[in-house]
């Protein structure tokens, strides 16, 4: 099971959308405080829709608390400051992928200690960053792809029609 870590997220709608993505992919969500919202906030629940009760989510007082409760885990860190592109990493089935807060990213003190596991999403020009929920989706789905989308539905079905009938 993959793990998404949000370091001090600030926007409830982003975290709600990420929670929904985690439920859809059987991924655990880890939230490192301080949060820029309360977990019972309407915007969080609205974005997470009715999936939020199914979410495997854990909160931590700070990054040190996270490390103490998850000793020895492999953490990839998504940052615009990384020299390596996210597709160059080899994501283990139980790895952790960490993202920083919307306004500032992951603190540089943490990045420096984890340089070999920092990854970036390529962008054009001077764009500061992508939306947090979009960034999580991009990298999470690459990790899932590398792990053959283990346990996920790989085929969809029409409700009223047959795919072959639509081709006539």
GROMACS .gro file of C-alpha atoms in nm:
model
  168
    1UNK     CA    1   0.000   0.000   0.000
    2UNK     CA    2   0.140   0.338  -0.103
    3UNK     CA    3   0.141   0.637   0.129
    4UNK     CA    4   0.088   1.008   0.062
    5UNK     CA    5   0.227   1.252   0.319
    6UNK     CA    6   0.114   1.615   0.331
    7UNK     CA    7   0.348   1.838   0.529
    8UNK     CA    8   0.143   2.122   0.681
    9UNK     CA    9  -0.129   2.145   0.413
   10UNK     CA   10  -0.313   2.477   0.412
   11UNK     CA   11  -0.612   2.447   0.179
   12UNK     CA   12  -0.897   2.214   0.287
   13UNK     CA   13  -1.028   2.156  -0.066
   14UNK     CA   14  -0.687   2.028  -0.181
   15UNK     CA   15  -0.663   1.787   0.111
   16UNK     CA   16  -1.023   1.674   0.052
   17UNK     CA   17  -0.948   1.601  -0.314
   18UNK     CA   18  -0.629   1.419  -0.219
   19UNK     CA   19  -0.824   1.215   0.036
   20UNK     CA   20  -1.070   1.111  -0.233
   21UNK     CA   21  -0.782   1.009  -0.461
   22UNK     CA   22  -0.630   0.808  -0.176
   23UNK     CA   23  -0.957   0.619  -0.121
   24UNK     CA   24  -0.984   0.548  -0.497
   25UNK     CA   25  -0.631   0.407  -0.502
   26UNK     CA   26  -0.621   0.232  -0.162
   27UNK     CA   27  -0.347   0.470  -0.051
   28UNK     CA   28  -0.289   0.586   0.307
   29UNK     CA   29  -0.288   0.958   0.382
   30UNK     CA   30  -0.058   1.108   0.645
   31UNK     CA   31  -0.110   1.468   0.759
   32UNK     CA   32   0.168   1.653   0.940
   33UNK     CA   33   0.050   1.944   1.154
   34UNK     CA   34  -0.004   2.228   1.176
   35UNK     CA   35  -0.291   2.207   0.930
   36UNK     CA   36  -0.440   2.522   0.780
   37UNK     CA   37  -0.789   2.391   0.859
   38UNK     CA   38  -0.979   2.163   1.093
   39UNK     CA   39  -1.043   1.804   0.988
   40UNK     CA   40  -1.418   1.854   1.034
   41UNK     CA   41  -1.425   2.161   0.806
   42UNK     CA   42  -1.701   2.173   0.543
   43UNK     CA   43  -1.469   2.248   0.250
   44UNK     CA   44  -1.259   1.941   0.332
   45UNK     CA   45  -1.564   1.715   0.350
   46UNK     CA   46  -1.718   1.868   0.036
   47UNK     CA   47  -1.405   1.802  -0.171
   48UNK     CA   48  -1.365   1.453  -0.024
   49UNK     CA   49  -1.736   1.390  -0.079
   50UNK     CA   50  -1.874   1.081   0.087
   51UNK     CA   51  -1.537   0.903   0.056
   52UNK     CA   52  -1.381   1.072   0.361
   53UNK     CA   53  -1.513   0.813   0.615
   54UNK     CA   54  -1.339   0.538   0.410
   55UNK     CA   55  -1.003   0.717   0.415
   56UNK     CA   56  -0.710   0.564   0.604
   57UNK     CA   57  -0.570   0.888   0.750
   58UNK     CA   58  -0.324   0.956   1.032
   59UNK     CA   59  -0.218   1.292   1.172
   60UNK     CA   60   0.113   1.381   1.336
   61UNK     CA   61   0.214   1.669   1.562
   62UNK     CA   62   0.517   1.752   1.345
   63UNK     CA   63   0.769   1.594   1.105
   64UNK     CA   64   0.971   1.447   1.392
   65UNK     CA   65   0.658   1.276   1.526
   66UNK     CA   66   0.595   1.134   1.176
   67UNK     CA   67   0.951   0.995   1.157
   68UNK     CA   68   0.928   0.844   1.507
   69UNK     CA   69   0.600   0.668   1.427
   70UNK     CA   70   0.721   0.546   1.086
   71UNK     CA   71   1.085   0.447   1.147
   72UNK     CA   72   1.299   0.354   0.848
   73UNK     CA   73   1.039   0.426   0.579
   74UNK     CA   74   1.145   0.524   0.226
   75UNK     CA   75   1.020   0.878   0.161
   76UNK     CA   76   1.021   1.043  -0.180
   77UNK     CA   77   0.986   1.419  -0.157
   78UNK     CA   78   0.808   1.613  -0.428
   79UNK     CA   79   0.961   1.957  -0.475
   80UNK     CA   80   1.019   2.209  -0.751
   81UNK     CA   81   1.379   2.228  -0.625
   82UNK     CA   82   1.472   1.867  -0.711
   83UNK     CA   83   1.727   1.785  -0.982
   84UNK     CA   84   1.552   1.453  -1.066
   85UNK     CA   85   1.219   1.407  -1.249
   86UNK     CA   86   0.950   1.199  -1.073
   87UNK     CA   87   0.955   0.934  -1.350
   88UNK     CA   88   1.321   0.857  -1.273
   89UNK     CA   89   1.238   0.725  -0.925
   90UNK     CA   90   1.159   0.357  -0.866
   91UNK     CA   91   0.865   0.358  -0.624
   92UNK     CA   92   0.844   0.061  -0.390
   93UNK     CA   93   0.493  -0.078  -0.317
   94UNK     CA   94   0.499   0.055   0.041
   95UNK     CA   95   0.688   0.381  -0.007
   96UNK     CA   96   0.587   0.726   0.114
   97UNK     CA   97   0.557   1.027  -0.117
   98UNK     CA   98   0.566   1.360   0.064
   99UNK     CA   99   0.436   1.699  -0.052
  100UNK     CA  100   0.476   2.034   0.119
  101UNK     CA  101   0.229   2.306   0.199
  102UNK     CA  102   0.080   2.505  -0.085
  103UNK     CA  103   0.254   2.834  -0.006
  104UNK     CA  104   0.609   2.713   0.056
  105UNK     CA  105   0.658   2.342  -0.017
  106UNK     CA  106   0.868   2.112   0.198
  107UNK     CA  107   1.115   2.301   0.421
  108UNK     CA  108   1.463   2.310   0.268
  109UNK     CA  109   1.617   2.169   0.590
  110UNK     CA  110   1.422   1.848   0.525
  111UNK     CA  111   1.501   1.843   0.152
  112UNK     CA  112   1.877   1.877   0.208
  113UNK     CA  113   1.878   1.568   0.431
  114UNK     CA  114   1.689   1.367   0.165
  115UNK     CA  115   1.843   1.494  -0.159
  116UNK     CA  116   1.865   1.150  -0.323
  117UNK     CA  117   1.487   1.099  -0.284
  118UNK     CA  118   1.371   1.441  -0.407
  119UNK     CA  119   1.170   1.443  -0.729
  120UNK     CA  120   1.008   1.711  -0.941
  121UNK     CA  121   0.733   1.745  -1.200
  122UNK     CA  122   0.869   1.925  -1.508
  123UNK     CA  123   0.713   2.262  -1.591
  124UNK     CA  124   0.774   2.534  -1.846
  125UNK     CA  125   0.915   2.875  -1.760
  126UNK     CA  126   0.879   3.048  -1.427
  127UNK     CA  127   0.565   2.874  -1.304
  128UNK     CA  128   0.603   2.844  -0.925
  129UNK     CA  129   0.419   2.513  -0.888
  130UNK     CA  130   0.119   2.305  -0.986
  131UNK     CA  131  -0.190   2.266  -0.769
  132UNK     CA  132  -0.115   2.034  -0.476
  133UNK     CA  133  -0.397   1.787  -0.550
  134UNK     CA  134  -0.288   1.767  -0.915
  135UNK     CA  135   0.074   1.711  -0.817
  136UNK     CA  136  -0.022   1.429  -0.581
  137UNK     CA  137  -0.228   1.264  -0.856
  138UNK     CA  138   0.052   1.284  -1.113
  139UNK     CA  139   0.318   1.126  -0.894
  140UNK     CA  140   0.088   0.880  -0.717
  141UNK     CA  141  -0.035   0.739  -1.048
  142UNK     CA  142   0.323   0.700  -1.170
  143UNK     CA  143   0.401   0.501  -0.853
  144UNK     CA  144   0.085   0.294  -0.905
  145UNK     CA  145   0.178   0.233  -1.271
  146UNK     CA  146   0.526   0.115  -1.170
  147UNK     CA  147   0.357  -0.131  -0.932
  148UNK     CA  148   0.125  -0.260  -1.207
  149UNK     CA  149  -0.180  -0.086  -1.053
  150UNK     CA  150  -0.184  -0.371  -0.802
  151UNK     CA  151  -0.538  -0.451  -0.683
  152UNK     CA  152  -0.704  -0.182  -0.895
  153UNK     CA  153  -0.988  -0.219  -1.146
  154UNK     CA  154  -0.827  -0.221  -1.487
  155UNK     CA  155  -1.141  -0.235  -1.698
  156UNK     CA  156  -1.457  -0.027  -1.700
  157UNK     CA  157  -1.807  -0.129  -1.807
  158UNK     CA  158  -2.097   0.056  -1.963
  159UNK     CA  159  -2.422   0.040  -1.765
  160UNK     CA  160  -2.683   0.028  -2.041
  161UNK     CA  161  -2.495  -0.050  -2.359
  162UNK     CA  162  -2.231  -0.292  -2.476
  163UNK     CA  163  -1.905  -0.145  -2.610
  164UNK     CA  164  -1.943  -0.352  -2.929
  165UNK     CA  165  -2.294  -0.205  -2.987
  166UNK     CA  166  -2.157   0.150  -2.972
  167UNK     CA  167  -1.923   0.078  -3.266
  168UNK     CA  168  -2.209  -0.004  -3.508
   0.00000   0.00000   0.00000
